[in-house]
Short mmCIF file of C-alpha atoms in Angstrom, two decimals:
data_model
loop_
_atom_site.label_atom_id
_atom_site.label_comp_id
_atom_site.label_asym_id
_atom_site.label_seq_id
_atom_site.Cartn_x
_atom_site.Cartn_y
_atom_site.Cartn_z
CA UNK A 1 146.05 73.70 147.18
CA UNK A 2 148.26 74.25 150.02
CA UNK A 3 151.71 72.43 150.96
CA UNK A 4 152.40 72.19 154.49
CA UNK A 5 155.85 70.10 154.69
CA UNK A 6 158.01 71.95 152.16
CA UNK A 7 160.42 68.99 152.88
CA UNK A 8 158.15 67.28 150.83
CA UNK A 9 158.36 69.32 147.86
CA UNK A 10 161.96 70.09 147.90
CA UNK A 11 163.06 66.67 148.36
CA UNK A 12 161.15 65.81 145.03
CA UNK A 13 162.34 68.74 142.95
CA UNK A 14 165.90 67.37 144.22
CA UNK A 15 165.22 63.87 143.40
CA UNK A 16 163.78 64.81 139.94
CA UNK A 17 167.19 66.76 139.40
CA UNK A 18 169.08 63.69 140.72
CA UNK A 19 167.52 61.31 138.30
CA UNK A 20 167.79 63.88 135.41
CA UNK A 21 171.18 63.82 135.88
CA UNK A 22 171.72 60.44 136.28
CA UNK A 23 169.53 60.12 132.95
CA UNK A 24 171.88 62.48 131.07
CA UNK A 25 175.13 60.31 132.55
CA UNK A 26 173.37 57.21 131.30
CA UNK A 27 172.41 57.99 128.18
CA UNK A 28 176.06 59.28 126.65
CA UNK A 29 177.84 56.80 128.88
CA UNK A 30 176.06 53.62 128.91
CA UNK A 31 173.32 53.73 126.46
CA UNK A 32 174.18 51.37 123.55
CA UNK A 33 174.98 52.85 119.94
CA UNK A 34 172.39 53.12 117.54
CA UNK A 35 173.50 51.19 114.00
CA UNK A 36 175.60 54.36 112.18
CA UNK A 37 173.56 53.60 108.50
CA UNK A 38 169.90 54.40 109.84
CA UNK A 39 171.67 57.54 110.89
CA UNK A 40 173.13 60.31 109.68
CA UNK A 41 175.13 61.38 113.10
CA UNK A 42 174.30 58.59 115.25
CA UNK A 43 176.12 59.57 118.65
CA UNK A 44 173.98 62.59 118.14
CA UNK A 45 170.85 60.96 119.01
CA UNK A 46 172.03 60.68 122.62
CA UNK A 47 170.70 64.48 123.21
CA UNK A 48 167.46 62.97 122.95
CA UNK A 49 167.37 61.06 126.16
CA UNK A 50 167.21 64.82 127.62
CA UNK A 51 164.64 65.67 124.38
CA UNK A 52 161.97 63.77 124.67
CA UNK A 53 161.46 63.86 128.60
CA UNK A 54 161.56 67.32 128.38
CA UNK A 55 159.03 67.31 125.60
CA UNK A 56 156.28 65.43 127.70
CA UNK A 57 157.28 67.42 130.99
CA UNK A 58 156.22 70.62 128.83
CA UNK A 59 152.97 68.96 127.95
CA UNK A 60 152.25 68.18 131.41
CA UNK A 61 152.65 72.04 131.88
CA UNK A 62 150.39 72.54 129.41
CA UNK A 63 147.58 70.11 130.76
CA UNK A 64 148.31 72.46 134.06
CA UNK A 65 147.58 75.14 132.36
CA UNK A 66 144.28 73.86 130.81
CA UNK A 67 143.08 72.62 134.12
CA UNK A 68 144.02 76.26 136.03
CA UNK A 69 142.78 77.94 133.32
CA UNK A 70 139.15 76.17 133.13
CA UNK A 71 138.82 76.06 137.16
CA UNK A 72 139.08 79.70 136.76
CA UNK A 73 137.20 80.50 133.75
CA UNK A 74 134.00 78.28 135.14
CA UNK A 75 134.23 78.37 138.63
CA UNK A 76 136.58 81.52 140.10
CA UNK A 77 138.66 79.07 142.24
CA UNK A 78 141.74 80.94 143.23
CA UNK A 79 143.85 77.95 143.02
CA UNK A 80 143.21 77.57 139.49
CA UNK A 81 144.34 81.01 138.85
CA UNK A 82 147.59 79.78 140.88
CA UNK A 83 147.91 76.78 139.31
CA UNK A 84 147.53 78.12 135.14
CA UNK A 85 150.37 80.80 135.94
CA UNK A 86 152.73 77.34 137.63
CA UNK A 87 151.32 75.55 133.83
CA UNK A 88 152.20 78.25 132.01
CA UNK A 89 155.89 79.35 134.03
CA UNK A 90 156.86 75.28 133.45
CA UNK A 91 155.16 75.62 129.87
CA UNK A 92 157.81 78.23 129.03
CA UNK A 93 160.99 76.35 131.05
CA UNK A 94 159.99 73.27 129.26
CA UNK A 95 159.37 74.51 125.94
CA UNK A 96 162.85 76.72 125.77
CA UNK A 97 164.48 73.23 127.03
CA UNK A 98 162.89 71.25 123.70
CA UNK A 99 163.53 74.26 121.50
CA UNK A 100 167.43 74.31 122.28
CA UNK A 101 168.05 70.50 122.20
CA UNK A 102 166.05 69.71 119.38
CA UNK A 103 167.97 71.92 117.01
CA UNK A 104 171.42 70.81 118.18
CA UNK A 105 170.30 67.24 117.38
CA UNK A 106 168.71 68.42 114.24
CA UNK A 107 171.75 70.40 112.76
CA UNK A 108 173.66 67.30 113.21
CA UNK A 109 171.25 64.64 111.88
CA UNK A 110 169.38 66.70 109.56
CA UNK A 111 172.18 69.41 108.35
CA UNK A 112 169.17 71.94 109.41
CA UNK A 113 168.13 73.24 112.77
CA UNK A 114 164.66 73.95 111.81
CA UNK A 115 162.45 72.74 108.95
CA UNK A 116 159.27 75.02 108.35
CA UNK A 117 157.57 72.73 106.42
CA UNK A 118 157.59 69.80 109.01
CA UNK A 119 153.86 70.57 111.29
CA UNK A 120 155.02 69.49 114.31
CA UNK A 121 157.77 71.41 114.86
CA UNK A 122 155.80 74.15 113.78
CA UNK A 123 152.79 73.57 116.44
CA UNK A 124 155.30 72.61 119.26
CA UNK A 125 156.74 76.20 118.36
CA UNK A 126 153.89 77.84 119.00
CA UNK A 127 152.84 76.17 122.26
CA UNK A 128 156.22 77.71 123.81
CA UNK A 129 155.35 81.00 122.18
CA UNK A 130 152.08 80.56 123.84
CA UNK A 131 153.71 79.87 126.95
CA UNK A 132 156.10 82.76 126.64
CA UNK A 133 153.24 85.27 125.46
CA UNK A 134 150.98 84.14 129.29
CA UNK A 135 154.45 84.82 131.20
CA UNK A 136 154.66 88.29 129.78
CA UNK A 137 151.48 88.84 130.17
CA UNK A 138 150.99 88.04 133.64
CA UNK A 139 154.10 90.28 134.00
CA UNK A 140 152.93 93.18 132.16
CA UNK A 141 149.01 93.55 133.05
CA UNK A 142 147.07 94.40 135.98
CA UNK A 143 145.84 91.80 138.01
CA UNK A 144 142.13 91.75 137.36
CA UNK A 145 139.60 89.15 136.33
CA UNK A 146 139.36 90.66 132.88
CA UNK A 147 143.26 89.73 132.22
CA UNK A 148 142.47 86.68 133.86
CA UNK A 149 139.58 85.54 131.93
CA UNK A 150 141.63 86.32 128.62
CA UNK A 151 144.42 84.43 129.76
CA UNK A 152 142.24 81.95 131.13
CA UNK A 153 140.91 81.73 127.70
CA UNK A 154 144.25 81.67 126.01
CA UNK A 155 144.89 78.93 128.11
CA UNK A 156 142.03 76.83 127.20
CA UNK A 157 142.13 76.83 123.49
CA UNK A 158 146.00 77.04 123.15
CA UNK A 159 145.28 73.26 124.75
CA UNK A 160 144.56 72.20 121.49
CA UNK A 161 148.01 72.47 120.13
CA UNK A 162 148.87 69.12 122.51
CA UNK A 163 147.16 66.59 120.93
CA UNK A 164 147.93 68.19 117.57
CA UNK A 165 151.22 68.00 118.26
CA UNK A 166 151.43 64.34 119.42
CA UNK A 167 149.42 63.16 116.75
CA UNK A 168 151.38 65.57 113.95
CA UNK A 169 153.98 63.10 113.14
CA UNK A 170 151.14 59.99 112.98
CA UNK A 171 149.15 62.34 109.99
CA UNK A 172 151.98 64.42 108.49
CA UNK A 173 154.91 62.15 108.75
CA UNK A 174 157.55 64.71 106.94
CA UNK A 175 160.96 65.89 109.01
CA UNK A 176 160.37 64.77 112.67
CA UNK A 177 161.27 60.83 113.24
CA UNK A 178 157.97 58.68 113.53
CA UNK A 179 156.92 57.80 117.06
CA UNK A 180 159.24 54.62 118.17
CA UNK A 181 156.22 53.72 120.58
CA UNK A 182 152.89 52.24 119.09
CA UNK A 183 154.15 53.66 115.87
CA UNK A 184 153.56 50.20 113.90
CA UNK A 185 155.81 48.08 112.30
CA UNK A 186 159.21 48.71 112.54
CA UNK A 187 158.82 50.50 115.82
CA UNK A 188 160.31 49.95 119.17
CA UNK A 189 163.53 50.46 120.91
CA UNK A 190 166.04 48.45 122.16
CA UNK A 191 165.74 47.33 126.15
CA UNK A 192 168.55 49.72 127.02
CA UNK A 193 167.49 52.50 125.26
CA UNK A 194 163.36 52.66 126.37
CA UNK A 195 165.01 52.19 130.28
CA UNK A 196 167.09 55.05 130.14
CA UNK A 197 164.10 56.83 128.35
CA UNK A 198 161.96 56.06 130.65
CA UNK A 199 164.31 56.96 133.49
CA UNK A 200 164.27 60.36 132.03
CA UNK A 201 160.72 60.55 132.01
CA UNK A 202 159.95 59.08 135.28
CA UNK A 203 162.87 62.35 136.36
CA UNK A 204 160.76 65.26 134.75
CA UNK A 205 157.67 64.45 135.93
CA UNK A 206 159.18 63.89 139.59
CA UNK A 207 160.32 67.28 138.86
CA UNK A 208 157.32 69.09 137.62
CA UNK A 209 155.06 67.73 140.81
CA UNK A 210 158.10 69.59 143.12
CA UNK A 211 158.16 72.41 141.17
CA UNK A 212 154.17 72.78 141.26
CA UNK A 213 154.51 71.92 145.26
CA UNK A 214 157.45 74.50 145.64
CA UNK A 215 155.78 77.31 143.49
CA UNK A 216 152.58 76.86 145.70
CA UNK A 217 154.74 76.52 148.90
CA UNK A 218 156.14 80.19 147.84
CA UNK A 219 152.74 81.55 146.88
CA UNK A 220 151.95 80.62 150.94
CA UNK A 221 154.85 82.30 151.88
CA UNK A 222 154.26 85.64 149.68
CA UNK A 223 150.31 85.80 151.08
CA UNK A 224 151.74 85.69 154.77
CA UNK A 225 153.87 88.18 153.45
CA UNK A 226 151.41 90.67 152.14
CA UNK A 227 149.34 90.07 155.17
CA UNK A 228 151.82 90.69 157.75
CA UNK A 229 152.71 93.78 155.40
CA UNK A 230 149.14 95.36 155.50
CA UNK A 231 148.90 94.92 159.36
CA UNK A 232 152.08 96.78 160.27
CA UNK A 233 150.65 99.40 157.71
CA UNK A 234 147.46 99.50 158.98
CA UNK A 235 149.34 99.93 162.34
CA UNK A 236 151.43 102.86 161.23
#
């Protein structure tokens, strides 16, 4: 994968900003209250307007990260290598982003930060820790296709914490607030609230495609970099 108008992917990681911004405005300035006796802080549930677009952008890193990962693994393709270290750099971002606001909202609604019993916030915690564990890695190891395949591999199978996750609160319903979405009756939001949601996650994934485009535009860069490094070497 190569990006030749880095116009392109700047102006998208700046729009993606723009609208998460303008989410964030929305939701703690125009967003309608939620009724105060279905909750126990309910001007605390604005924080979740950032939460839970953040949430899917990190599983969109993750489904990065399984594709790079298996177009390595199977086939050797160099932009897969590329594109499971973007999956797993975003995986991390993401995942630190979720981990921080979830806890504010949940010390204020739930008089807890964290509950250890509750599975999804238990499997979402590992998929960052997953994420964080590939960063280091890639920092601290040699760049061979050993580390590669095991990260590769990591990659693959940590995959399997998405779906898990998603479907957690659907199997073991416990802490975490039942999906509002297609989670049966008594579900759904009101108009204002699902546009400003959906604002938000319309934003983050405008912002992980120019953050994929950017991080590939500076891989370019570095490679032209390296090359024009080992002629004047080879010169000298």
């Amino acid at each position: 994968m190569r990006v030749r108008t880095p116009h392109i992917a700047i102006g998208l990681t700046i729009l993606g900003l723009i609208m998460a911004a303008i989410t964030l405005w929305l939701g703690f300035t125009w967003a309608p209250n939620v009724n105060p006796d279905d909750w126990a802080a309910p001007e605390a549930y604005r924080i979740l307007y950032w939460h839970v677009p953040v949430a899917w952008a990190s599983f969109n890193a993750a489904a990065l990260l399984f594709v790079g990962s298996g177009a390595w693994f199977l086939k050797r393709l160099e932009w897969g290598w590329k594109l499971h270290v973007v999956g797993a750099n975003l995986g991390l971002v993401y995942g630190l982003c979720v981990m921080v606001s979830g806890p504010i909202w949940g010390t204020a609604e739930w008089g807890t930060p964290w509950d250890l019993t509750d599975v999804r916030l238990n499997t979402f915690a590992i998929l960052a820790a997953l994420s964080l564990y590939l960063v280091m890695g890639h920092q601290a190891q040699a760049d061979t296709e050993d580390t590669r395949d095991t990260f590769a591999t990591v990659g693959l199978f940590g995959f399997l914490l998405v779906p898990l996750t998603i479907a957690a609160i659907r199997i073991w319903e416990n802490r975490h607030p039942p999906p509002v979405i297609g989670g049966g009756e008594g579900s759904g939001l009101d108009s204002e609230i699902l546009l400003v949601m959906l604002l938000g996650v319309v934003a983050f994934q405008i912002l992980v495609i120019g953050q994929v485009m950017l991080r590939y535009l500076i891989g370019g860069l570095e490679e032209r970099l390296m090359l024009v490094q080992t002629k004047l070497d080879e010169r000298n």
